[in-house]
Tab-separated table of C-alpha atoms and ligand atoms in Angstrom:
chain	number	residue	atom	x	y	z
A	1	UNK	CA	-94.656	-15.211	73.427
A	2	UNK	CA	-98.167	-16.041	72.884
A	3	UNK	CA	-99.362	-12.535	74.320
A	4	UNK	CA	-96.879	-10.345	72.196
A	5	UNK	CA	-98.359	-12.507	68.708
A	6	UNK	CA	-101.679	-11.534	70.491
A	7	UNK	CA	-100.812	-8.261	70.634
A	8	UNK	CA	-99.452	-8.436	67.031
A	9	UNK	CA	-103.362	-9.499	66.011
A	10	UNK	CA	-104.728	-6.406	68.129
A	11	UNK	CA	-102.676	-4.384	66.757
A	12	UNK	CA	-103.572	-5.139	62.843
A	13	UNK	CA	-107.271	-4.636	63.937
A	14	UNK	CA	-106.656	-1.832	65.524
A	15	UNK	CA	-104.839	-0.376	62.289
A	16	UNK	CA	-107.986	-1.243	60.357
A	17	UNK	CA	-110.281	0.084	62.194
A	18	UNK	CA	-108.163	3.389	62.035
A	19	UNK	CA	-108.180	2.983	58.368
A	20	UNK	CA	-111.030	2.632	57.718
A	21	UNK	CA	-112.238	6.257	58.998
A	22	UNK	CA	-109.159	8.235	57.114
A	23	UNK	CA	-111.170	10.687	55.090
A	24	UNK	CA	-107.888	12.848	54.076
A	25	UNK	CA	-104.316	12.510	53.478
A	26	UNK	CA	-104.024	14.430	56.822
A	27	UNK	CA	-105.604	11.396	59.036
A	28	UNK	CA	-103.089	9.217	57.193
A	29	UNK	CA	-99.970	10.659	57.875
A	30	UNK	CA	-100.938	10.852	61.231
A	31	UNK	CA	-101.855	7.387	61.392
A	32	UNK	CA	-99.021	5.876	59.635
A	33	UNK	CA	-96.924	7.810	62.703
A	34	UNK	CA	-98.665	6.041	64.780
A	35	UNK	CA	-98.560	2.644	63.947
A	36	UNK	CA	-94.973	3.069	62.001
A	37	UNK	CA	-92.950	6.201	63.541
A	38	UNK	CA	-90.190	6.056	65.964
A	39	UNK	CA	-92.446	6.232	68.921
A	40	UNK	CA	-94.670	4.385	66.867
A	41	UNK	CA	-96.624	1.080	68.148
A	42	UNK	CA	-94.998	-1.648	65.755
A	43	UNK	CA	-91.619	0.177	66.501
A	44	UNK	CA	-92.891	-0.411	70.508
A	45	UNK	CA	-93.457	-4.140	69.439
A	46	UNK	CA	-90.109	-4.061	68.199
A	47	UNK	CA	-88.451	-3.298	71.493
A	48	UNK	CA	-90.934	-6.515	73.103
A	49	UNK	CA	-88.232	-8.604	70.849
A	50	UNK	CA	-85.492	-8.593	73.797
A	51	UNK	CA	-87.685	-9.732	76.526
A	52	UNK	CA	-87.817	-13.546	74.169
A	53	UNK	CA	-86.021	-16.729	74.340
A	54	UNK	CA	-83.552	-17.264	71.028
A	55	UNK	CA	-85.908	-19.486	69.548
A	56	UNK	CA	-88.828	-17.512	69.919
A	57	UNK	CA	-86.765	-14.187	68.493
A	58	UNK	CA	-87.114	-15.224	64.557
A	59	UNK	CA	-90.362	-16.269	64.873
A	60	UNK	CA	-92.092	-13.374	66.620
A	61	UNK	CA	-89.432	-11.039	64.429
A	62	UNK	CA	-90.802	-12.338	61.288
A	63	UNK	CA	-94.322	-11.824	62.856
A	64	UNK	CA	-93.972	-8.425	63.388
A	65	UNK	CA	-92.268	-7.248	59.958
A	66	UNK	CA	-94.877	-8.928	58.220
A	67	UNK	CA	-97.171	-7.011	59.593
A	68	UNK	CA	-95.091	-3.225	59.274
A	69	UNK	CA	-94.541	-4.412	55.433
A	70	UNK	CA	-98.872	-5.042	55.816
A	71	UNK	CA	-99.362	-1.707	57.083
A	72	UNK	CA	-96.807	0.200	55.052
A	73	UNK	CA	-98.239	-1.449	51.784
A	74	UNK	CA	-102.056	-0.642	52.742
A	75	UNK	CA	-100.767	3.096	53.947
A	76	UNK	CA	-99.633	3.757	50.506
A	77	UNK	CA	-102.097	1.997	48.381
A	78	UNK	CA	-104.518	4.388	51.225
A	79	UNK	CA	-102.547	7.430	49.821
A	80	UNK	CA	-102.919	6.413	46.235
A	81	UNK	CA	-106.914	6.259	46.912
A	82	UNK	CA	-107.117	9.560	48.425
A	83	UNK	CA	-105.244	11.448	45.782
A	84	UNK	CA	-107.243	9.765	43.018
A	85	UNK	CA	-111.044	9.959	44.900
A	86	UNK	CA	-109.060	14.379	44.938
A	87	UNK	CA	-108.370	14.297	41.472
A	88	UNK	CA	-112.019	12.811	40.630
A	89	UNK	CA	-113.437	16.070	42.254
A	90	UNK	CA	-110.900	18.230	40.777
A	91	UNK	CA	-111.932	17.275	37.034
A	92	UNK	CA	-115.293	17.241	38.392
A	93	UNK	CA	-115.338	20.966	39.325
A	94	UNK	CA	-112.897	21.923	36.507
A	95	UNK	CA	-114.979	19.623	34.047
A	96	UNK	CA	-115.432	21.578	31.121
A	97	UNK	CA	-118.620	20.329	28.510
A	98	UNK	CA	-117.171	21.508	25.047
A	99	UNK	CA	-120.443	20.658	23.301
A	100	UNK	CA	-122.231	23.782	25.327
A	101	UNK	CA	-123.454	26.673	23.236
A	102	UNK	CA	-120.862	29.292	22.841
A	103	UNK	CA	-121.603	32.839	24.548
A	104	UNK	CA	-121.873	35.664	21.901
A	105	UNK	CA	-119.126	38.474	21.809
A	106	UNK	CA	-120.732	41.426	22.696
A	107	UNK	CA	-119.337	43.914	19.905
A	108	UNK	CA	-118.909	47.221	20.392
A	109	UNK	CA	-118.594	50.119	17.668
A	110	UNK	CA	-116.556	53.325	17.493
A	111	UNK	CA	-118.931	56.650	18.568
A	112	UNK	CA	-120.567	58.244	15.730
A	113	UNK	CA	-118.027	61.575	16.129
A	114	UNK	CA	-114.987	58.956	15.881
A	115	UNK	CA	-116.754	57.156	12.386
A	116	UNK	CA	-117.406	60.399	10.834
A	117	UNK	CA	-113.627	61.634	11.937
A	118	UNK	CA	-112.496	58.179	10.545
A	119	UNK	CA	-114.615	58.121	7.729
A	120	UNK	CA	-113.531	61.929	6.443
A	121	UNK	CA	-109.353	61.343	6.908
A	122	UNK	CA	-109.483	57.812	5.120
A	123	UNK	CA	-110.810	60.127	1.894
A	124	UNK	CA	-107.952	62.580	2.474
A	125	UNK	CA	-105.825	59.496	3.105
A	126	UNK	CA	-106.551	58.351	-0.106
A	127	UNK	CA	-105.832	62.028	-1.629
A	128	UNK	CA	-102.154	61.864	-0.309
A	129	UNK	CA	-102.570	63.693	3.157
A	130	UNK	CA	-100.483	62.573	6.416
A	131	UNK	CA	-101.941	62.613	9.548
A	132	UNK	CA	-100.412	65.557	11.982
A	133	UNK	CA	-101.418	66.165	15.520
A	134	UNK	CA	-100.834	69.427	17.815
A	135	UNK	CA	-101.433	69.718	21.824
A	136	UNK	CA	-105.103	70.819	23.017
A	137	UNK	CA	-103.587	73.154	25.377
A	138	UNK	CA	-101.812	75.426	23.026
A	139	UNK	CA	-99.657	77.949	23.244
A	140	UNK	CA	-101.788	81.814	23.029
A	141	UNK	CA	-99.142	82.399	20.299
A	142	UNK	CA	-100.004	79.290	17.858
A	143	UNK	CA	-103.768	79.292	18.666
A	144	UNK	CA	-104.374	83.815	17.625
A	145	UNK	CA	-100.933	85.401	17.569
A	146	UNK	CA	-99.129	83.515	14.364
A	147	UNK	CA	-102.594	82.975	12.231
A	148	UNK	CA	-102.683	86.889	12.793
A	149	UNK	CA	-106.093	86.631	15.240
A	150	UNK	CA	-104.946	89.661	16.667
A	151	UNK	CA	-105.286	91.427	19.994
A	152	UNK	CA	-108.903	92.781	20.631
A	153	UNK	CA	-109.929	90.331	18.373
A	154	UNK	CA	-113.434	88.958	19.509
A	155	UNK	CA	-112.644	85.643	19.281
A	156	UNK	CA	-109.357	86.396	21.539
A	157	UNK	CA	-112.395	87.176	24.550
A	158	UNK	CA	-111.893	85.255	27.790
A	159	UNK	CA	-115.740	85.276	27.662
A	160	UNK	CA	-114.942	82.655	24.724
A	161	UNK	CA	-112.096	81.280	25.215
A	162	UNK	CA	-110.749	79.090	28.162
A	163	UNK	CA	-107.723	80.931	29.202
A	164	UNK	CA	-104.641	78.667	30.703
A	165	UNK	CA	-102.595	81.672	31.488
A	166	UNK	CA	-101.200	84.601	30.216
A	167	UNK	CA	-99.196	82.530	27.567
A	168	UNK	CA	-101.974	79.206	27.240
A	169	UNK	CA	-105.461	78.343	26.282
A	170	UNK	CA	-107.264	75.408	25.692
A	171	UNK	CA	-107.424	75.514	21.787
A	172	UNK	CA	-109.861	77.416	20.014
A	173	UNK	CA	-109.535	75.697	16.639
A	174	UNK	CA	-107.600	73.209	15.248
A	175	UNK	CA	-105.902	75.833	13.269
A	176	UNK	CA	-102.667	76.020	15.208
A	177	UNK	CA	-101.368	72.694	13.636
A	178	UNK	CA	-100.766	74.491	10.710
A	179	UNK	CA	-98.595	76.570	12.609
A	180	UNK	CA	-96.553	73.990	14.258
A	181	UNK	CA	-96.211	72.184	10.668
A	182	UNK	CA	-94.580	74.874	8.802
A	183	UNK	CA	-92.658	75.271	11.782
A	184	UNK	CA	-91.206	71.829	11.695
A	185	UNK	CA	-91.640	70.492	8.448
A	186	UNK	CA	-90.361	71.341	4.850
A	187	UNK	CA	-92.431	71.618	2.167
A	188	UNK	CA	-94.325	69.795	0.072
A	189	UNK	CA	-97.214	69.937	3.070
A	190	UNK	CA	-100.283	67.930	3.165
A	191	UNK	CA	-101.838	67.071	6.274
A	192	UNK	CA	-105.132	66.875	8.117
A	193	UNK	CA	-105.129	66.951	11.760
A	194	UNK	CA	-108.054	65.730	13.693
A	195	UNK	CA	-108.829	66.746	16.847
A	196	UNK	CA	-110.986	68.303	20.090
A	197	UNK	CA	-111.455	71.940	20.338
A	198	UNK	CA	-112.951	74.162	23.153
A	199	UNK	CA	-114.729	77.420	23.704
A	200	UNK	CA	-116.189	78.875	26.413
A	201	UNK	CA	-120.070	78.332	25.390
A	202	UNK	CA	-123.104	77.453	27.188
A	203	UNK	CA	-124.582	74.022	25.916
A	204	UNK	CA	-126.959	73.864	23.962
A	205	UNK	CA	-128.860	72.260	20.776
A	206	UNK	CA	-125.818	73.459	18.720
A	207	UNK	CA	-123.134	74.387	21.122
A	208	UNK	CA	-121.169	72.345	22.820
A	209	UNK	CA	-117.845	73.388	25.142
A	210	UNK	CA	-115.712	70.964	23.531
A	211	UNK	CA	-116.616	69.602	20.120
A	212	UNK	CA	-114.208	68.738	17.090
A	213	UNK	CA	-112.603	70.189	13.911
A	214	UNK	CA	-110.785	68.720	10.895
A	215	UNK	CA	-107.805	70.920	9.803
A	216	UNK	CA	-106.193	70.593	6.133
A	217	UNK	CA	-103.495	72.626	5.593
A	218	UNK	CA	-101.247	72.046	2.159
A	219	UNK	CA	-98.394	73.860	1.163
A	220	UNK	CA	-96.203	73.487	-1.966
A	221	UNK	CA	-94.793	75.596	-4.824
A	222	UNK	CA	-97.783	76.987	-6.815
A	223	UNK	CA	-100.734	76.012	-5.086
A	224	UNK	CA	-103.533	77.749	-6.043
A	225	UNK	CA	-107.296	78.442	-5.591
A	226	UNK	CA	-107.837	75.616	-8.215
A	227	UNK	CA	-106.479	73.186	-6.092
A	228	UNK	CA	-108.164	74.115	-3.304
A	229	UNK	CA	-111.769	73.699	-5.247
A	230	UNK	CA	-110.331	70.316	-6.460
A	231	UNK	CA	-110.132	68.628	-3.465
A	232	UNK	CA	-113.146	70.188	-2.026
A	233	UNK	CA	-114.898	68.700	-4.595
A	234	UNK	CA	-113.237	65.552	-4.232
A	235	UNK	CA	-113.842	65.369	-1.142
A	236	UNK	CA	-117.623	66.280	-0.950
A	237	UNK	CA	-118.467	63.667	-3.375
A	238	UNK	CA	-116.444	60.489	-1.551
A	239	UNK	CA	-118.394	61.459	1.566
A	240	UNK	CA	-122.025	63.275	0.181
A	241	UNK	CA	-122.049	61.347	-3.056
A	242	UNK	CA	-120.826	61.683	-6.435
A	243	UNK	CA	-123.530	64.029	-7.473
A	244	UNK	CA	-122.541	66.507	-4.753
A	245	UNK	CA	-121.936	69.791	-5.899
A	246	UNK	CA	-119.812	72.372	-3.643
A	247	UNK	CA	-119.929	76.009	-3.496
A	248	UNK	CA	-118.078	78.844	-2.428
A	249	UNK	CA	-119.120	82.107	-0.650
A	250	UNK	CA	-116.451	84.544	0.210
A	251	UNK	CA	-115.975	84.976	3.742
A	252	UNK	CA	-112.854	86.464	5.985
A	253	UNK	CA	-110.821	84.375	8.292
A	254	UNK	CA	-107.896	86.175	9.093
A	255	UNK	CA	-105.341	83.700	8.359
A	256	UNK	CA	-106.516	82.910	4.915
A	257	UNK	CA	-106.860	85.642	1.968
A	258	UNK	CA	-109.070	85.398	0.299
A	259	UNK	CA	-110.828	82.641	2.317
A	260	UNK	CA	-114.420	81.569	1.842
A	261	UNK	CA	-117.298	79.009	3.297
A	262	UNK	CA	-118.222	76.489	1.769
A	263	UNK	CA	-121.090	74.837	0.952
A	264	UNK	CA	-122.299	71.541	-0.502
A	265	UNK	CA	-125.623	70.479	-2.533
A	266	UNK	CA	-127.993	69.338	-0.023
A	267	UNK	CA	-127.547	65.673	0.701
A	268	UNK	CA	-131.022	64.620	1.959
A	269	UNK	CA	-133.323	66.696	-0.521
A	270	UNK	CA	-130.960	67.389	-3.372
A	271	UNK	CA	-133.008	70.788	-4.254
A	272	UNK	CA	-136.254	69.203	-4.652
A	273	UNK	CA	-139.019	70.269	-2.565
A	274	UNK	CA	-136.133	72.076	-0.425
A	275	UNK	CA	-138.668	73.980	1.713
A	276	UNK	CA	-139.685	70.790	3.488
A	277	UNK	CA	-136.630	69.618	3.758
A	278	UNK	CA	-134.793	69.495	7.378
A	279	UNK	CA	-131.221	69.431	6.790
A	280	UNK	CA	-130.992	72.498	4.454
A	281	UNK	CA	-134.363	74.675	5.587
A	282	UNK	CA	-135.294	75.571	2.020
A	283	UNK	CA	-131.586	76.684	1.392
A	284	UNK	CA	-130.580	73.591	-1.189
A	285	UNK	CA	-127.391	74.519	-0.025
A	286	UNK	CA	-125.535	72.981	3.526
A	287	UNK	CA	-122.455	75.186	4.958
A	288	UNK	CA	-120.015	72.480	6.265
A	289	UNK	CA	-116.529	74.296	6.247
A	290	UNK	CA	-114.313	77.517	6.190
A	291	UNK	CA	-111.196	77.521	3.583
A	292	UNK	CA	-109.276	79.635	1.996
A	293	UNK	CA	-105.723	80.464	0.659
A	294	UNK	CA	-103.081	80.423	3.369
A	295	UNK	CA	-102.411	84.344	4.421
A	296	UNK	CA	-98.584	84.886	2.852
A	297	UNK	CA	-97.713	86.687	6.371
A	298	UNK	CA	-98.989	82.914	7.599
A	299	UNK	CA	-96.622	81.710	6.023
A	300	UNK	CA	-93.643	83.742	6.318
A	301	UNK	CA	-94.344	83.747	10.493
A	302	UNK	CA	-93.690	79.665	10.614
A	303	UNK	CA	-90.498	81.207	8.777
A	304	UNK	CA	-91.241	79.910	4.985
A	305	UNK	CA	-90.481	82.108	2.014
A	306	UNK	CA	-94.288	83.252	0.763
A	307	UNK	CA	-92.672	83.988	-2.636
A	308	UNK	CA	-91.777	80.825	-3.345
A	309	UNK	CA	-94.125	79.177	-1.327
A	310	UNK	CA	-98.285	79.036	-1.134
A	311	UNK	CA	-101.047	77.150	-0.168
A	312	UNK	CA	-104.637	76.485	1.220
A	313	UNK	CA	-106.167	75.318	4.118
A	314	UNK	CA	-109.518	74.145	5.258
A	315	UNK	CA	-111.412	73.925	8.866
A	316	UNK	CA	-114.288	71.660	8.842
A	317	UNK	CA	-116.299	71.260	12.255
A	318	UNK	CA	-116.995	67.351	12.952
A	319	UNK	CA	-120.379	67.601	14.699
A	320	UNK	CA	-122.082	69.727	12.510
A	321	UNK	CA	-121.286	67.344	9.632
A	322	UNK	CA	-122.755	64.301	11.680
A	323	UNK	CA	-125.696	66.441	12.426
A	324	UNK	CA	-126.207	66.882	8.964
A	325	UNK	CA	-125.443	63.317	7.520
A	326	UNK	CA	-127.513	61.912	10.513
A	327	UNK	CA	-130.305	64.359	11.005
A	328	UNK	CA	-129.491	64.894	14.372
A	329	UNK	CA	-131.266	67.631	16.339
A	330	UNK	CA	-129.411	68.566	18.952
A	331	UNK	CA	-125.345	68.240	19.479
A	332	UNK	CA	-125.520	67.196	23.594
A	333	UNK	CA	-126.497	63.909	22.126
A	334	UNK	CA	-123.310	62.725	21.281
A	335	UNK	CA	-121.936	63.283	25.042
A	336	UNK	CA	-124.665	62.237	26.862
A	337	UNK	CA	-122.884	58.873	26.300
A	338	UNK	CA	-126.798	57.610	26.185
A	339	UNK	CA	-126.471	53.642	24.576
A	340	UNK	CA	-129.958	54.031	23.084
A	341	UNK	CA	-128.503	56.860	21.071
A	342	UNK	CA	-125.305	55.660	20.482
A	343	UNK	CA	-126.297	51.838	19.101
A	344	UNK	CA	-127.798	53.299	16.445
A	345	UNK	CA	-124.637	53.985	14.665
A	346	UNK	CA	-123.733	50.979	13.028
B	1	DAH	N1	-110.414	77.734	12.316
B	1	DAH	C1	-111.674	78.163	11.710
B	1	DAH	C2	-112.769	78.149	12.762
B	1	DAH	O1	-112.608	77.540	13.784
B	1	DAH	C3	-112.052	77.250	10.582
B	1	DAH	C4	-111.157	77.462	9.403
B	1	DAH	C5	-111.481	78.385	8.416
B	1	DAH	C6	-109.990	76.742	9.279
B	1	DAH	C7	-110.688	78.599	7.328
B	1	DAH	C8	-109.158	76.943	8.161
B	1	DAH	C9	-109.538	77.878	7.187
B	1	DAH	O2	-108.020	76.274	8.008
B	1	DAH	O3	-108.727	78.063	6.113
B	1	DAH	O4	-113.769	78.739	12.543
C-alpha cells in the first residue's frame, strides 16, 4: 500500500516536471494523454486498486482521484495560459497605434485629352446636347459612302486610311455618328459624340495615328446657318473666354453645303503684338474646327425627309485644341504617357 501512495507522489512530480516544459497546446494534449488517457498512467494506477486489502481500497482510491481531479484542474488552467500568453502575441502583431500619422492618398487626375474632351461636352451639355457614341471600327459605308466621301476620293486612300476589309475601316472621323443618329433616332437631334479617330500617318509634331474629334450634329425643322454661328459662338466664349470672337471661312466638306472652318480670336495674344505671338503666328486668328450645314442628300440617305428637315454639324479635332489652350509643341506628348508631362495638368 505504502509503495502504490509512493508511486502516487512520483507520479505528481513527474506531472510537474512535464508541465513545466509545455511550451504549446500541442505538448499538452499529449501530456494530459499521458498522465489521464485510457492507457494513461493514473488510469494504470487505477488498475493497482485490485491488488489491495478492503480497507486499504477507499483510502488509496481517494488518493488517486485526488490527484486525476489535481492534474485535470492544472491541465486546463495550463490550456487557459497558453491560449491567453497566443492571444497576447496575436494583438501584439495585429496591434494597431491609431494615433500614427495618416498616409496621404496619392490623387490622380484625368489626362489632359480626357479634361479638354470633358471640359468641351459639359458646355454643349449645358446647351441641350445628348451624348451619342458610334463603333471605332466602322462600317466603309457610314465612315465615306453615306456622308457622300465618294469613291476615288483622296481621303478614301488606303495610304490614309486603315482598311479592315473590303466593307470596314478603323474610323476616319467621327463623322459617321451622324449617320447612325439619323438612322436611329427621330428628330429634334442634338448630340455630340466624343471619340478616337485613326489615319494612316507617320508621327510626328502634329500627326498622330490615332488622335480625337468632337462631332455635333443637330437636326430639327428650320435650322439654319444662324444657329449654327450661335452656338459656335457660344461655345467659343464658355471655353476661350467671353471676349472670344469666331469666324468663318468657307471651306468644302462634302457632307456639309455650304460648310466652312472656323476660326476663333486668338486666345493667348488677343491681336496684340500677334507677330510674336506662338499660338496664332501673326494670324490673330486660330482654326479649331470644320462646320457647316448638313448636305440635304445627308440627310435623305439616313432616310429623313430634307424638305422638312435641316441642320448643321460641326467636327472639332481634340488635340489641336489642347495644343492651342496649352501651348504645346508637339502632339506625341500626350501618348508618351511621360508623368513629368502629364502632372502638369491640374
Ligand atoms: N469630319 C471632318 C474631318 O475629319 C470634320 C468636320 C467638318 C466634321 C465639317 C463636321 C463638319 O461635322 O460639318 O476633317
Amino acid at each position: 500500500m505504502q509503495d502504490l501512495l509512493n508511486e502516487l507522489k512520483n507520479l505528481k512530480a513527474e506531472f510537474e516536471t512535464g508541465l513545466d516544459s509545455i511550451k504549446e497546446s500541442k505538448e499538452l494534449d499529449e501530456l494530459r494523454l499521458k498522465f489521464l488517457g485510457k492507457k494513461g498512467k493514473i488510469t494504470a494506477q487505477m488498475k493497482n486498486m485490485a491488488k489491495l486489502s478492503a480497507e486499504d481500497r477507499p483510502v488509496f482510491g481517494a488518493e488517486a482521484n485526488r490527484l486525476r481531479q489535481q492534474i485535470e484542474a492544472a491541465i486546463q488552467q495550463a490550456a487557459k495560459d497558453l491560449e491567453s500568453a497566443r492571444r497576447e502575441l496575436q494583438f501584439k502583431a495585429e496591434e494597431l497605434d491609431v494615433t500614427r500619422p495618416g498616409r496621404a492618398l496619392k490623387r490622380g487626375l484625368a489626362h489632359p485629352i480626357t479634361q479638354v474632351i470633358d471640359e468641351i461636352s459639359e458646355v454643349f451639355f449645358s446647351l441641350g446636347f445628348a451624348l451619342a457614341d458610334g463603333p471605332e471600327v466602322e462600317f466603309i459605308k457610314n465612315n465615306f459612302d453615306l456622308l457622300r466621301i465618294a469613291e476615288g476620293h483622296p481621303a478614301r486612300d488606303f495610304r490614309d486610311t486603315f482598311y479592315i476589309n473590303d466593307e470596314a475601316v478603323l474610323r476616319t472621323q467621327t463623322s459617321p455618328v451622324q449617320i447612325r443618329t439619323m438612322q436611329s433616332q427621330e428628330p429634334p437631334i442634338k448630340i455630340i459624340c466624343p471619340g478616337r479617330c485613326y489615319r494612316s500617318d507617320t508621327p510626328d509634331a502634329t500627326h498622330s495615328p490615332v488622335f480625337h474629334q468632337i462631332e455635333g450634329l443637330v437636326i430639327d425643322h428650320g435650322i439654319a446657318m444662324s444657329d449654327l454661328v450661335g452656338h459656335l459662338e457660344l461655345f467659343a466664349k464658355a471655353i476661350f473666354g467671353q471676349d472670344t470672337k469666331i469666324r468663318l471661312r468657307p471651306h468644302h466638306f462634302p457632307f456639309t453645303e455650304p460648310s466652312c472652318e472656323v476660326d476663333i480670336s486668338c486666345w493667348a495674344c488677343h491681336g496684340v503684338d500677334s507677330e510674336s505671338c506662338s499660338t496664332c503666328r501673326g494670324e490673330t486668328w486660330v482654326e479649331i474646327l470644320g462646320a457647316g450645314m448638313v448636305h440635304p442628300e445627308v440627310i435623305e440617305n439616313c432616310g429623313l425627309d430634307s424638305k422638312e428637315y435641316s441642320g448643321f454639324a460641326f467636327g472639332l479635332g481634340v488635340e489641336r485644341t489642347a495644343m492651342g489652350r496649352y501651348g504645346i509643341d508637339d502632339i506625341r506628348r500626350f501618348y508618351e504617357n511621360d508623368l513629368r508631362f502629364l502632372r502638369q495638368f491640374h
